Amino acid sequence: MFEKRHVLTMREFSREEIDSVLDMAASLEPYARGGKCDALSGKILALLFFEPSTRTRLSFETAMMRLGGKTLSLGPAEGSAIAKGESLADTVRVIGSYADALVIRHPREGSARLASQFSPVPVLNAGDGAGHHPTQTLLDLYTIRKESHLEDLRIALVGDLKYGRTVHSLAYALALYGAEITLVSPPSLEMPGPIKADLAGKGTKVRETHNLDEVKAEMDVLYLTRIQRERFPDPREYQKVAQSYRVTSESLKGAKEDMIIMHPLPRVDEISPEVDETVHAFYFEQSFYGVPVRMALLKMLIGDGLD
Ligand code: NCD
Protein backbone atom coordinates (compact mmCIF):
# COMPACT_ATOMS: atom_id res chain seq x y z
CA MET A 1 0.00 0.00 0.00
CA PHE A 2 2.84 2.38 0.82
CA GLU A 3 5.92 1.12 -0.88
CA LYS A 4 7.74 3.80 -2.88
CA ARG A 5 4.95 6.37 -2.71
CA HIS A 6 5.37 10.07 -2.04
CA VAL A 7 3.83 11.77 1.00
CA LEU A 8 2.86 15.24 -0.23
CA THR A 9 -0.52 16.20 1.27
CA MET A 10 -3.18 14.53 3.39
CA ARG A 11 -5.58 14.73 0.46
CA GLU A 12 -4.01 11.58 -0.97
CA PHE A 13 -4.62 9.52 2.19
CA SER A 14 -7.65 7.37 2.97
CA ARG A 15 -8.76 6.80 6.53
CA GLU A 16 -7.74 3.17 6.24
CA GLU A 17 -4.22 4.15 5.20
CA ILE A 18 -3.91 6.63 8.06
CA ASP A 19 -5.09 4.02 10.54
CA SER A 20 -2.45 1.61 9.27
CA VAL A 21 0.29 4.21 9.88
CA LEU A 22 -1.04 4.93 13.38
CA ASP A 23 -1.22 1.20 14.20
CA MET A 24 2.32 0.69 13.00
CA ALA A 25 3.45 3.72 15.04
CA ALA A 26 1.87 2.22 18.15
CA SER A 27 3.77 -1.03 17.61
CA LEU A 28 7.03 0.91 17.13
CA GLU A 29 6.60 3.23 20.11
CA PRO A 30 8.68 1.02 22.45
CA TYR A 31 11.54 1.22 19.92
CA ALA A 32 11.09 4.99 19.67
CA ARG A 33 11.76 5.02 23.41
CA GLY A 34 15.03 3.19 22.98
CA GLY A 35 14.48 -0.49 22.14
CA LYS A 36 16.70 -2.14 19.56
CA CYS A 37 15.43 -2.46 16.00
CA ASP A 38 17.23 -2.66 12.64
CA ALA A 39 14.32 -2.65 10.24
CA LEU A 40 16.04 0.01 8.12
CA SER A 41 19.64 -1.04 8.52
CA GLY A 42 21.53 -0.18 5.32
CA LYS A 43 18.96 2.48 4.32
CA ILE A 44 19.71 6.18 3.93
CA LEU A 45 17.33 9.11 4.38
CA ALA A 46 18.30 12.50 2.90
CA LEU A 47 17.17 15.66 4.69
CA LEU A 48 16.75 18.78 2.57
CA PHE A 49 15.72 21.65 4.81
CA PHE A 50 15.55 25.09 3.22
CA GLU A 51 13.67 26.59 6.21
CA PRO A 52 14.36 26.44 9.95
CA SER A 53 13.30 23.27 11.76
CA THR A 54 13.94 21.66 15.12
CA ARG A 55 11.36 18.94 15.77
CA THR A 56 10.65 17.82 12.24
CA ARG A 57 14.28 17.46 11.20
CA LEU A 58 15.52 15.93 14.43
CA SER A 59 12.58 13.55 14.82
CA PHE A 60 13.10 12.28 11.27
CA GLU A 61 16.78 11.78 12.11
CA THR A 62 15.91 10.07 15.39
CA ALA A 63 13.32 7.88 13.67
CA MET A 64 15.85 6.75 11.09
CA MET A 65 18.53 6.05 13.72
CA ARG A 66 16.12 4.16 15.97
CA LEU A 67 15.39 1.89 13.00
CA GLY A 68 19.06 1.27 12.37
CA GLY A 69 19.27 3.51 9.27
CA LYS A 70 21.39 6.56 8.53
CA THR A 71 20.73 10.12 7.40
CA LEU A 72 22.51 12.65 5.29
CA SER A 73 21.75 16.30 5.38
CA LEU A 74 22.15 19.06 2.83
CA GLY A 75 22.97 21.75 5.40
CA PRO A 76 22.47 25.46 4.74
CA ALA A 77 21.92 26.45 1.10
CA GLU A 78 25.02 28.70 1.22
CA GLY A 79 27.20 25.64 1.65
CA SER A 80 25.80 23.65 -1.30
CA ALA A 81 25.58 23.98 -5.08
CA ILE A 82 22.24 25.76 -4.61
CA ALA A 83 24.37 28.83 -3.88
CA LYS A 84 25.79 28.40 -7.41
CA GLY A 85 22.30 28.48 -8.87
CA GLU A 86 21.47 24.78 -9.07
CA SER A 87 17.73 24.15 -9.48
CA LEU A 88 15.65 22.22 -6.98
CA ALA A 89 14.91 19.68 -9.71
CA ASP A 90 18.61 18.92 -10.26
CA THR A 91 19.37 18.87 -6.53
CA VAL A 92 16.59 16.36 -5.94
CA ARG A 93 17.57 14.19 -8.91
CA VAL A 94 21.11 13.91 -7.62
CA ILE A 95 20.43 13.47 -3.90
CA GLY A 96 17.68 10.99 -4.79
CA SER A 97 20.37 8.82 -6.34
CA TYR A 98 22.31 8.77 -3.04
CA ALA A 99 19.42 7.99 -0.67
CA ASP A 100 16.37 5.72 -0.29
CA ALA A 101 13.99 8.61 0.47
CA LEU A 102 14.07 12.42 0.69
CA VAL A 103 12.50 14.69 3.28
CA ILE A 104 12.07 18.23 2.04
CA ARG A 105 11.06 21.50 3.70
CA HIS A 106 10.97 24.54 1.48
CA PRO A 107 9.46 28.03 1.67
CA ARG A 108 7.63 27.66 -1.65
CA GLU A 109 4.18 26.06 -1.82
CA GLY A 110 4.17 23.13 -4.22
CA SER A 111 7.93 22.53 -3.87
CA ALA A 112 7.55 18.99 -2.49
CA ARG A 113 5.28 18.07 -5.39
CA LEU A 114 7.82 19.51 -7.81
CA ALA A 115 10.57 17.52 -6.08
CA SER A 116 8.49 14.33 -6.41
CA GLN A 117 8.42 14.79 -10.18
CA PHE A 118 12.21 14.55 -10.34
CA SER A 119 13.06 12.25 -7.47
CA PRO A 120 13.79 8.58 -8.16
CA VAL A 121 12.86 7.79 -4.52
CA PRO A 122 9.91 8.68 -2.23
CA VAL A 123 9.61 12.35 -1.24
CA LEU A 124 8.17 13.29 2.14
CA ASN A 125 6.85 16.83 2.41
CA ALA A 126 8.04 18.32 5.71
CA GLY A 127 6.34 21.66 4.99
CA ASP A 128 6.00 23.58 1.71
CA GLY A 129 5.50 27.25 2.52
CA ALA A 130 1.97 27.89 3.70
CA GLY A 131 0.84 24.69 1.94
CA HIS A 132 0.88 21.34 3.72
CA HIS A 133 2.66 19.39 6.44
CA PRO A 134 1.31 15.84 6.24
CA THR A 135 3.76 14.07 8.57
CA GLN A 136 2.88 16.58 11.30
CA THR A 137 -0.77 15.67 10.77
CA LEU A 138 -0.06 11.98 11.21
CA LEU A 139 1.60 12.65 14.56
CA ASP A 140 -1.24 14.99 15.52
CA LEU A 141 -3.76 12.23 14.80
CA TYR A 142 -1.67 9.75 16.76
CA THR A 143 -1.70 12.15 19.71
CA ILE A 144 -5.46 12.67 19.49
CA ARG A 145 -6.11 8.92 19.20
CA LYS A 146 -3.88 8.18 22.17
CA GLU A 147 -4.64 11.06 24.51
CA SER A 148 -8.26 11.84 23.52
CA HIS A 149 -10.42 10.12 20.86
CA LEU A 150 -10.79 10.35 17.09
CA GLU A 151 -14.47 9.29 17.11
CA ASP A 152 -17.04 12.04 17.79
CA LEU A 153 -14.28 14.57 18.16
CA ARG A 154 -14.90 18.26 18.73
CA ILE A 155 -11.77 20.20 17.97
CA ALA A 156 -10.91 23.89 17.68
CA LEU A 157 -8.12 24.89 15.30
CA VAL A 158 -6.89 28.18 16.67
CA GLY A 159 -4.62 30.97 15.44
CA ASP A 160 -3.08 31.42 12.02
CA LEU A 161 -5.34 29.32 9.81
CA LYS A 162 -4.33 31.24 6.69
CA TYR A 163 -0.59 30.60 6.62
CA GLY A 164 -0.42 27.66 9.05
CA ARG A 165 0.34 24.55 7.02
CA THR A 166 -0.17 22.17 9.95
CA VAL A 167 -3.85 23.11 10.24
CA HIS A 168 -4.38 22.85 6.49
CA SER A 169 -3.24 19.24 6.50
CA LEU A 170 -4.96 18.44 9.77
CA ALA A 171 -8.33 19.76 8.60
CA TYR A 172 -8.34 17.37 5.61
CA ALA A 173 -7.54 14.40 7.81
CA LEU A 174 -10.10 15.30 10.49
CA ALA A 175 -12.78 15.38 7.80
CA LEU A 176 -12.12 11.67 7.19
CA TYR A 177 -12.95 10.93 10.83
CA GLY A 178 -16.16 12.99 10.86
CA ALA A 179 -14.81 15.45 13.42
CA GLU A 180 -16.70 18.63 14.23
CA ILE A 181 -14.23 21.40 13.45
CA THR A 182 -14.36 24.91 14.90
CA LEU A 183 -12.08 27.39 13.16
CA VAL A 184 -10.91 30.19 15.45
CA SER A 185 -8.79 32.95 13.93
CA PRO A 186 -8.54 36.71 13.54
CA PRO A 187 -10.59 37.87 10.53
CA SER A 188 -7.46 38.39 8.45
CA LEU A 189 -6.13 34.87 9.10
CA GLU A 190 -9.11 32.68 8.27
CA MET A 191 -8.79 29.23 6.73
CA PRO A 192 -8.37 29.61 2.94
CA GLY A 193 -11.61 29.40 0.94
CA PRO A 194 -10.61 26.39 -1.19
CA ILE A 195 -9.92 24.29 1.93
CA LYS A 196 -13.25 25.31 3.48
CA ALA A 197 -14.97 24.42 0.22
CA ASP A 198 -13.28 20.99 0.19
CA LEU A 199 -14.40 20.36 3.78
CA ALA A 200 -17.95 21.41 2.96
CA GLY A 201 -17.87 19.12 -0.07
CA LYS A 202 -17.06 16.21 2.24
CA GLY A 203 -20.02 17.07 4.50
CA THR A 204 -17.74 18.12 7.38
CA LYS A 205 -19.34 20.13 10.18
CA VAL A 206 -17.33 23.36 10.24
CA ARG A 207 -18.04 26.49 12.22
CA GLU A 208 -16.03 29.72 12.24
CA THR A 209 -15.56 32.26 14.99
CA HIS A 210 -13.06 34.88 16.13
CA ASN A 211 -13.77 34.29 19.79
CA LEU A 212 -12.09 31.35 21.51
CA ASP A 213 -13.78 31.95 24.87
CA GLU A 214 -17.15 31.44 23.26
CA VAL A 215 -16.40 27.86 22.16
CA LYS A 216 -13.70 26.41 24.41
CA ALA A 217 -16.09 24.76 26.92
CA GLU A 218 -17.34 22.35 24.25
CA MET A 219 -13.97 21.18 23.00
CA ASP A 220 -12.19 17.84 23.36
CA VAL A 221 -9.07 19.28 21.74
CA LEU A 222 -7.71 22.81 21.48
CA TYR A 223 -5.15 22.86 18.67
CA LEU A 224 -3.21 26.10 18.98
CA THR A 225 -0.85 27.49 16.36
CA ARG A 226 1.79 30.17 16.06
CA ILE A 227 1.07 33.24 13.95
CA GLN A 228 3.42 32.60 11.01
CA ARG A 229 5.37 35.84 11.14
CA GLU A 230 7.74 34.87 8.31
CA ARG A 231 4.86 34.60 5.81
CA PHE A 232 3.47 38.10 6.28
CA PRO A 233 4.27 40.39 3.35
CA ASP A 234 3.94 43.41 5.68
CA PRO A 235 5.37 43.27 9.25
CA ARG A 236 2.79 45.83 10.43
CA GLU A 237 0.04 43.36 9.56
CA TYR A 238 1.79 40.79 11.76
CA GLN A 239 1.92 43.22 14.68
CA LYS A 240 -1.84 43.71 14.46
CA VAL A 241 -2.59 40.03 15.05
CA ALA A 242 0.50 38.88 16.97
CA GLN A 243 -1.18 38.65 20.37
CA SER A 244 -4.57 37.38 19.18
CA TYR A 245 -4.94 34.29 21.38
CA ARG A 246 -3.13 33.40 24.54
CA VAL A 247 -4.15 30.48 26.72
CA THR A 248 -3.45 30.85 30.44
CA SER A 249 -4.55 28.67 33.37
CA GLU A 250 -7.11 31.38 34.14
CA SER A 251 -8.55 31.27 30.62
CA LEU A 252 -8.91 27.49 30.86
CA LYS A 253 -11.59 27.77 33.52
CA GLY A 254 -14.78 26.26 32.16
CA ALA A 255 -12.97 23.89 29.78
CA LYS A 256 -13.79 20.16 29.95
CA GLU A 257 -11.64 18.35 32.50
CA ASP A 258 -10.31 15.99 29.86
CA MET A 259 -9.79 18.61 27.15
CA ILE A 260 -6.29 18.34 25.71
CA ILE A 261 -4.20 21.23 24.40
CA MET A 262 -2.01 20.57 21.40
CA HIS A 263 0.44 22.78 19.51
CA PRO A 264 2.85 21.77 16.73
CA LEU A 265 5.47 24.05 18.36
CA PRO A 266 7.40 26.28 18.41
CA ARG A 267 5.13 28.40 20.58
CA VAL A 268 5.74 32.10 20.86
CA ASP A 269 3.20 33.37 23.35
CA GLU A 270 0.10 31.33 22.55
CA ILE A 271 0.41 29.24 25.72
CA SER A 272 1.66 30.71 28.95
CA PRO A 273 4.23 28.48 30.70
CA GLU A 274 2.06 27.74 33.76
CA VAL A 275 -0.31 25.81 31.45
CA ASP A 276 2.48 23.22 31.02
CA GLU A 277 1.78 22.02 34.57
CA THR A 278 -1.96 21.48 33.98
CA VAL A 279 -3.62 18.17 33.03
CA HIS A 280 -4.52 19.72 29.68
CA ALA A 281 -0.99 20.14 28.32
CA PHE A 282 -0.04 17.51 25.73
CA TYR A 283 2.20 19.42 23.33
CA PHE A 284 5.45 17.90 24.54
CA GLU A 285 4.05 14.36 24.29
CA GLN A 286 2.81 15.37 20.85
CA SER A 287 6.30 16.33 19.70
CA PHE A 288 7.71 13.03 21.01
CA TYR A 289 5.08 11.11 19.01
CA GLY A 290 6.76 12.49 15.90
CA VAL A 291 9.38 9.79 16.41
CA PRO A 292 7.19 6.63 16.34
CA VAL A 293 4.96 8.08 13.64
CA ARG A 294 7.90 8.96 11.37
CA MET A 295 9.43 5.55 12.12
CA ALA A 296 6.20 3.94 10.93
CA LEU A 297 6.07 6.00 7.75
CA LEU A 298 9.70 5.33 6.88
CA LYS A 299 9.37 1.62 7.55
CA MET A 300 6.28 1.45 5.35
CA LEU A 301 7.85 3.49 2.56
CA ILE A 302 11.36 2.09 2.36
CA GLY A 303 11.43 -1.03 4.56
CA ASP A 304 11.97 -4.39 2.90
CA GLY A 305 8.55 -5.57 4.03
CA LEU A 306 9.93 -8.74 5.62
CA ASP A 307 8.44 -8.17 9.05
C1 NCD B 1 5.33 23.88 12.27
C2 NCD B 1 5.75 24.17 10.84
O1 NCD B 1 6.95 24.18 10.53
O2 NCD B 1 4.84 24.36 10.05
N1 NCD B 1 6.37 23.38 13.06
C3 NCD B 1 6.59 22.03 13.11
O3 NCD B 1 6.90 21.41 12.12
N2 NCD B 1 6.41 21.41 14.29
C4 NCD B 1 4.60 24.98 12.93
C5 NCD B 1 5.21 26.35 12.99
O4 NCD B 1 6.32 26.58 12.52
O5 NCD B 1 4.55 27.22 13.55
GROMACS .gro file of C-alpha atoms and ligand atoms in nm:
model
  319
    1MET     CA    1   0.000   0.000   0.000
    2PHE     CA    2   0.284   0.238   0.082
    3GLU     CA    3   0.592   0.112  -0.088
    4LYS     CA    4   0.774   0.380  -0.288
    5ARG     CA    5   0.495   0.637  -0.271
    6HIS     CA    6   0.537   1.007  -0.204
    7VAL     CA    7   0.383   1.177   0.100
    8LEU     CA    8   0.286   1.524  -0.023
    9THR     CA    9  -0.052   1.620   0.127
   10MET     CA   10  -0.318   1.453   0.339
   11ARG     CA   11  -0.558   1.473   0.046
   12GLU     CA   12  -0.401   1.158  -0.097
   13PHE     CA   13  -0.462   0.952   0.219
   14SER     CA   14  -0.765   0.737   0.297
   15ARG     CA   15  -0.876   0.680   0.653
   16GLU     CA   16  -0.774   0.317   0.624
   17GLU     CA   17  -0.422   0.415   0.520
   18ILE     CA   18  -0.391   0.663   0.806
   19ASP     CA   19  -0.509   0.402   1.054
   20SER     CA   20  -0.245   0.161   0.927
   21VAL     CA   21   0.029   0.421   0.988
   22LEU     CA   22  -0.104   0.493   1.338
   23ASP     CA   23  -0.122   0.120   1.420
   24MET     CA   24   0.232   0.069   1.300
   25ALA     CA   25   0.345   0.372   1.504
   26ALA     CA   26   0.187   0.222   1.815
   27SER     CA   27   0.377  -0.103   1.761
   28LEU     CA   28   0.703   0.091   1.713
   29GLU     CA   29   0.660   0.323   2.011
   30PRO     CA   30   0.868   0.102   2.245
   31TYR     CA   31   1.154   0.122   1.992
   32ALA     CA   32   1.109   0.499   1.967
   33ARG     CA   33   1.176   0.502   2.341
   34GLY     CA   34   1.503   0.319   2.298
   35GLY     CA   35   1.448  -0.049   2.214
   36LYS     CA   36   1.670  -0.214   1.956
   37CYS     CA   37   1.543  -0.246   1.600
   38ASP     CA   38   1.723  -0.266   1.264
   39ALA     CA   39   1.432  -0.265   1.024
   40LEU     CA   40   1.604   0.001   0.812
   41SER     CA   41   1.964  -0.104   0.852
   42GLY     CA   42   2.153  -0.018   0.532
   43LYS     CA   43   1.896   0.248   0.432
   44ILE     CA   44   1.971   0.618   0.393
   45LEU     CA   45   1.733   0.911   0.438
   46ALA     CA   46   1.830   1.250   0.290
   47LEU     CA   47   1.717   1.566   0.469
   48LEU     CA   48   1.675   1.878   0.257
   49PHE     CA   49   1.572   2.165   0.481
   50PHE     CA   50   1.555   2.509   0.322
   51GLU     CA   51   1.367   2.659   0.621
   52PRO     CA   52   1.436   2.644   0.995
   53SER     CA   53   1.330   2.327   1.176
   54THR     CA   54   1.394   2.166   1.512
   55ARG     CA   55   1.136   1.894   1.577
   56THR     CA   56   1.065   1.782   1.224
   57ARG     CA   57   1.428   1.746   1.120
   58LEU     CA   58   1.552   1.593   1.443
   59SER     CA   59   1.258   1.355   1.482
   60PHE     CA   60   1.310   1.228   1.127
   61GLU     CA   61   1.678   1.178   1.211
   62THR     CA   62   1.591   1.007   1.539
   63ALA     CA   63   1.332   0.788   1.367
   64MET     CA   64   1.585   0.675   1.109
   65MET     CA   65   1.853   0.605   1.372
   66ARG     CA   66   1.612   0.416   1.597
   67LEU     CA   67   1.539   0.189   1.300
   68GLY     CA   68   1.906   0.127   1.237
   69GLY     CA   69   1.927   0.351   0.927
   70LYS     CA   70   2.139   0.656   0.853
   71THR     CA   71   2.073   1.012   0.740
   72LEU     CA   72   2.251   1.265   0.529
   73SER     CA   73   2.175   1.630   0.538
   74LEU     CA   74   2.215   1.906   0.283
   75GLY     CA   75   2.297   2.175   0.540
   76PRO     CA   76   2.247   2.546   0.474
   77ALA     CA   77   2.192   2.645   0.110
   78GLU     CA   78   2.502   2.870   0.122
   79GLY     CA   79   2.720   2.564   0.165
   80SER     CA   80   2.580   2.365  -0.130
   81ALA     CA   81   2.558   2.398  -0.508
   82ILE     CA   82   2.224   2.576  -0.461
   83ALA     CA   83   2.437   2.883  -0.388
   84LYS     CA   84   2.579   2.840  -0.741
   85GLY     CA   85   2.230   2.848  -0.887
   86GLU     CA   86   2.147   2.478  -0.907
   87SER     CA   87   1.773   2.415  -0.948
   88LEU     CA   88   1.565   2.222  -0.698
   89ALA     CA   89   1.491   1.968  -0.971
   90ASP     CA   90   1.861   1.892  -1.026
   91THR     CA   91   1.937   1.887  -0.653
   92VAL     CA   92   1.659   1.636  -0.594
   93ARG     CA   93   1.757   1.419  -0.891
   94VAL     CA   94   2.111   1.391  -0.762
   95ILE     CA   95   2.043   1.347  -0.390
   96GLY     CA   96   1.768   1.099  -0.479
   97SER     CA   97   2.037   0.882  -0.634
   98TYR     CA   98   2.231   0.877  -0.304
   99ALA     CA   99   1.942   0.799  -0.067
  100ASP     CA  100   1.637   0.572  -0.029
  101ALA     CA  101   1.399   0.861   0.047
  102LEU     CA  102   1.407   1.242   0.069
  103VAL     CA  103   1.250   1.469   0.328
  104ILE     CA  104   1.207   1.823   0.204
  105ARG     CA  105   1.106   2.150   0.370
  106HIS     CA  106   1.097   2.454   0.148
  107PRO     CA  107   0.946   2.803   0.167
  108ARG     CA  108   0.763   2.766  -0.165
  109GLU     CA  109   0.418   2.606  -0.182
  110GLY     CA  110   0.417   2.313  -0.422
  111SER     CA  111   0.793   2.253  -0.387
  112ALA     CA  112   0.755   1.899  -0.249
  113ARG     CA  113   0.528   1.807  -0.539
  114LEU     CA  114   0.782   1.951  -0.781
  115ALA     CA  115   1.057   1.752  -0.608
  116SER     CA  116   0.849   1.433  -0.641
  117GLN     CA  117   0.842   1.479  -1.018
  118PHE     CA  118   1.221   1.455  -1.034
  119SER     CA  119   1.306   1.225  -0.747
  120PRO     CA  120   1.379   0.858  -0.816
  121VAL     CA  121   1.286   0.779  -0.452
  122PRO     CA  122   0.991   0.868  -0.223
  123VAL     CA  123   0.961   1.235  -0.124
  124LEU     CA  124   0.817   1.329   0.214
  125ASN     CA  125   0.685   1.683   0.241
  126ALA     CA  126   0.804   1.832   0.571
  127GLY     CA  127   0.634   2.166   0.499
  128ASP     CA  128   0.600   2.358   0.171
  129GLY     CA  129   0.550   2.725   0.252
  130ALA     CA  130   0.197   2.789   0.370
  131GLY     CA  131   0.084   2.469   0.194
  132HIS     CA  132   0.088   2.134   0.372
  133HIS     CA  133   0.266   1.939   0.644
  134PRO     CA  134   0.131   1.584   0.624
  135THR     CA  135   0.376   1.407   0.857
  136GLN     CA  136   0.288   1.658   1.130
  137THR     CA  137  -0.077   1.567   1.077
  138LEU     CA  138  -0.006   1.198   1.121
  139LEU     CA  139   0.160   1.265   1.456
  140ASP     CA  140  -0.124   1.499   1.552
  141LEU     CA  141  -0.376   1.223   1.480
  142TYR     CA  142  -0.167   0.975   1.676
  143THR     CA  143  -0.170   1.215   1.971
  144ILE     CA  144  -0.546   1.267   1.949
  145ARG     CA  145  -0.611   0.892   1.920
  146LYS     CA  146  -0.388   0.818   2.217
  147GLU     CA  147  -0.464   1.106   2.451
  148SER     CA  148  -0.826   1.184   2.352
  149HIS     CA  149  -1.042   1.012   2.086
  150LEU     CA  150  -1.079   1.035   1.709
  151GLU     CA  151  -1.447   0.929   1.711
  152ASP     CA  152  -1.704   1.204   1.779
  153LEU     CA  153  -1.428   1.457   1.816
  154ARG     CA  154  -1.490   1.826   1.873
  155ILE     CA  155  -1.177   2.020   1.797
  156ALA     CA  156  -1.091   2.389   1.768
  157LEU     CA  157  -0.812   2.489   1.530
  158VAL     CA  158  -0.689   2.818   1.667
  159GLY     CA  159  -0.462   3.097   1.544
  160ASP     CA  160  -0.308   3.142   1.202
  161LEU     CA  161  -0.534   2.932   0.981
  162LYS     CA  162  -0.433   3.124   0.669
  163TYR     CA  163  -0.059   3.060   0.662
  164GLY     CA  164  -0.042   2.766   0.905
  165ARG     CA  165   0.034   2.455   0.702
  166THR     CA  166  -0.017   2.217   0.995
  167VAL     CA  167  -0.385   2.311   1.024
  168HIS     CA  168  -0.438   2.285   0.649
  169SER     CA  169  -0.324   1.924   0.650
  170LEU     CA  170  -0.496   1.844   0.977
  171ALA     CA  171  -0.833   1.976   0.860
  172TYR     CA  172  -0.834   1.737   0.561
  173ALA     CA  173  -0.754   1.440   0.781
  174LEU     CA  174  -1.010   1.530   1.049
  175ALA     CA  175  -1.278   1.538   0.780
  176LEU     CA  176  -1.212   1.167   0.719
  177TYR     CA  177  -1.295   1.093   1.083
  178GLY     CA  178  -1.616   1.299   1.086
  179ALA     CA  179  -1.481   1.545   1.342
  180GLU     CA  180  -1.670   1.863   1.423
  181ILE     CA  181  -1.423   2.140   1.345
  182THR     CA  182  -1.436   2.491   1.490
  183LEU     CA  183  -1.208   2.739   1.316
  184VAL     CA  184  -1.091   3.019   1.545
  185SER     CA  185  -0.879   3.295   1.393
  186PRO     CA  186  -0.854   3.671   1.354
  187PRO     CA  187  -1.059   3.787   1.053
  188SER     CA  188  -0.746   3.839   0.845
  189LEU     CA  189  -0.613   3.487   0.910
  190GLU     CA  190  -0.911   3.268   0.827
  191MET     CA  191  -0.879   2.923   0.673
  192PRO     CA  192  -0.837   2.961   0.294
  193GLY     CA  193  -1.161   2.940   0.094
  194PRO     CA  194  -1.061   2.639  -0.119
  195ILE     CA  195  -0.992   2.429   0.193
  196LYS     CA  196  -1.325   2.531   0.348
  197ALA     CA  197  -1.497   2.442   0.022
  198ASP     CA  198  -1.328   2.099   0.019
  199LEU     CA  199  -1.440   2.036   0.378
  200ALA     CA  200  -1.795   2.141   0.296
  201GLY     CA  201  -1.787   1.912  -0.007
  202LYS     CA  202  -1.706   1.621   0.224
  203GLY     CA  203  -2.002   1.707   0.450
  204THR     CA  204  -1.774   1.812   0.738
  205LYS     CA  205  -1.934   2.013   1.018
  206VAL     CA  206  -1.733   2.336   1.024
  207ARG     CA  207  -1.804   2.649   1.222
  208GLU     CA  208  -1.603   2.972   1.224
  209THR     CA  209  -1.556   3.226   1.499
  210HIS     CA  210  -1.306   3.488   1.613
  211ASN     CA  211  -1.377   3.429   1.979
  212LEU     CA  212  -1.209   3.135   2.151
  213ASP     CA  213  -1.378   3.195   2.487
  214GLU     CA  214  -1.715   3.144   2.326
  215VAL     CA  215  -1.640   2.786   2.216
  216LYS     CA  216  -1.370   2.641   2.441
  217ALA     CA  217  -1.609   2.476   2.692
  218GLU     CA  218  -1.734   2.235   2.425
  219MET     CA  219  -1.397   2.118   2.300
  220ASP     CA  220  -1.219   1.784   2.336
  221VAL     CA  221  -0.907   1.928   2.174
  222LEU     CA  222  -0.771   2.281   2.148
  223TYR     CA  223  -0.515   2.286   1.867
  224LEU     CA  224  -0.321   2.610   1.898
  225THR     CA  225  -0.085   2.749   1.636
  226ARG     CA  226   0.179   3.017   1.606
  227ILE     CA  227   0.107   3.324   1.395
  228GLN     CA  228   0.342   3.260   1.101
  229ARG     CA  229   0.537   3.584   1.114
  230GLU     CA  230   0.774   3.487   0.831
  231ARG     CA  231   0.486   3.460   0.581
  232PHE     CA  232   0.347   3.810   0.628
  233PRO     CA  233   0.427   4.039   0.335
  234ASP     CA  234   0.394   4.341   0.568
  235PRO     CA  235   0.537   4.327   0.925
  236ARG     CA  236   0.279   4.583   1.043
  237GLU     CA  237   0.004   4.336   0.956
  238TYR     CA  238   0.179   4.079   1.176
  239GLN     CA  239   0.192   4.322   1.468
  240LYS     CA  240  -0.184   4.371   1.446
  241VAL     CA  241  -0.259   4.003   1.505
  242ALA     CA  242   0.050   3.888   1.697
  243GLN     CA  243  -0.118   3.865   2.037
  244SER     CA  244  -0.457   3.738   1.918
  245TYR     CA  245  -0.494   3.429   2.138
  246ARG     CA  246  -0.313   3.340   2.454
  247VAL     CA  247  -0.415   3.048   2.672
  248THR     CA  248  -0.345   3.085   3.044
  249SER     CA  249  -0.455   2.867   3.337
  250GLU     CA  250  -0.711   3.138   3.414
  251SER     CA  251  -0.855   3.127   3.062
  252LEU     CA  252  -0.891   2.749   3.086
  253LYS     CA  253  -1.159   2.777   3.352
  254GLY     CA  254  -1.478   2.626   3.216
  255ALA     CA  255  -1.297   2.389   2.978
  256LYS     CA  256  -1.379   2.016   2.995
  257GLU     CA  257  -1.164   1.835   3.250
  258ASP     CA  258  -1.031   1.599   2.986
  259MET     CA  259  -0.979   1.861   2.715
  260ILE     CA  260  -0.629   1.834   2.571
  261ILE     CA  261  -0.420   2.123   2.440
  262MET     CA  262  -0.201   2.057   2.140
  263HIS     CA  263   0.044   2.278   1.951
  264PRO     CA  264   0.285   2.177   1.673
  265LEU     CA  265   0.547   2.405   1.836
  266PRO     CA  266   0.740   2.628   1.841
  267ARG     CA  267   0.513   2.840   2.058
  268VAL     CA  268   0.574   3.210   2.086
  269ASP     CA  269   0.320   3.337   2.335
  270GLU     CA  270   0.010   3.133   2.255
  271ILE     CA  271   0.041   2.924   2.572
  272SER     CA  272   0.166   3.071   2.895
  273PRO     CA  273   0.423   2.848   3.070
  274GLU     CA  274   0.206   2.774   3.376
  275VAL     CA  275  -0.031   2.581   3.145
  276ASP     CA  276   0.248   2.322   3.102
  277GLU     CA  277   0.178   2.202   3.457
  278THR     CA  278  -0.196   2.148   3.398
  279VAL     CA  279  -0.362   1.817   3.303
  280HIS     CA  280  -0.452   1.972   2.968
  281ALA     CA  281  -0.099   2.014   2.832
  282PHE     CA  282  -0.004   1.751   2.573
  283TYR     CA  283   0.220   1.942   2.333
  284PHE     CA  284   0.545   1.790   2.454
  285GLU     CA  285   0.405   1.436   2.429
  286GLN     CA  286   0.281   1.537   2.085
  287SER     CA  287   0.630   1.633   1.970
  288PHE     CA  288   0.771   1.303   2.101
  289TYR     CA  289   0.508   1.111   1.901
  290GLY     CA  290   0.676   1.249   1.590
  291VAL     CA  291   0.938   0.979   1.641
  292PRO     CA  292   0.719   0.663   1.634
  293VAL     CA  293   0.496   0.808   1.364
  294ARG     CA  294   0.790   0.896   1.137
  295MET     CA  295   0.943   0.555   1.212
  296ALA     CA  296   0.620   0.394   1.093
  297LEU     CA  297   0.607   0.600   0.775
  298LEU     CA  298   0.970   0.533   0.688
  299LYS     CA  299   0.937   0.162   0.755
  300MET     CA  300   0.628   0.145   0.535
  301LEU     CA  301   0.785   0.349   0.256
  302ILE     CA  302   1.136   0.209   0.236
  303GLY     CA  303   1.143  -0.103   0.456
  304ASP     CA  304   1.197  -0.439   0.290
  305GLY     CA  305   0.855  -0.557   0.403
  306LEU     CA  306   0.993  -0.874   0.562
  307ASP     CA  307   0.844  -0.817   0.905
  308NCD     C1  308   0.533   2.388   1.227
  308NCD     C2  309   0.575   2.417   1.084
  308NCD     O1  310   0.695   2.418   1.053
  308NCD     O2  311   0.484   2.436   1.005
  308NCD     N1  312   0.637   2.338   1.306
  308NCD     C3  313   0.659   2.203   1.311
  308NCD     O3  314   0.690   2.141   1.212
  308NCD     N2  315   0.641   2.141   1.429
  308NCD     C4  316   0.460   2.498   1.293
  308NCD     C5  317   0.521   2.635   1.299
  308NCD     O4  318   0.632   2.658   1.252
  308NCD     O5  319   0.455   2.722   1.355
   0.00000   0.00000   0.00000
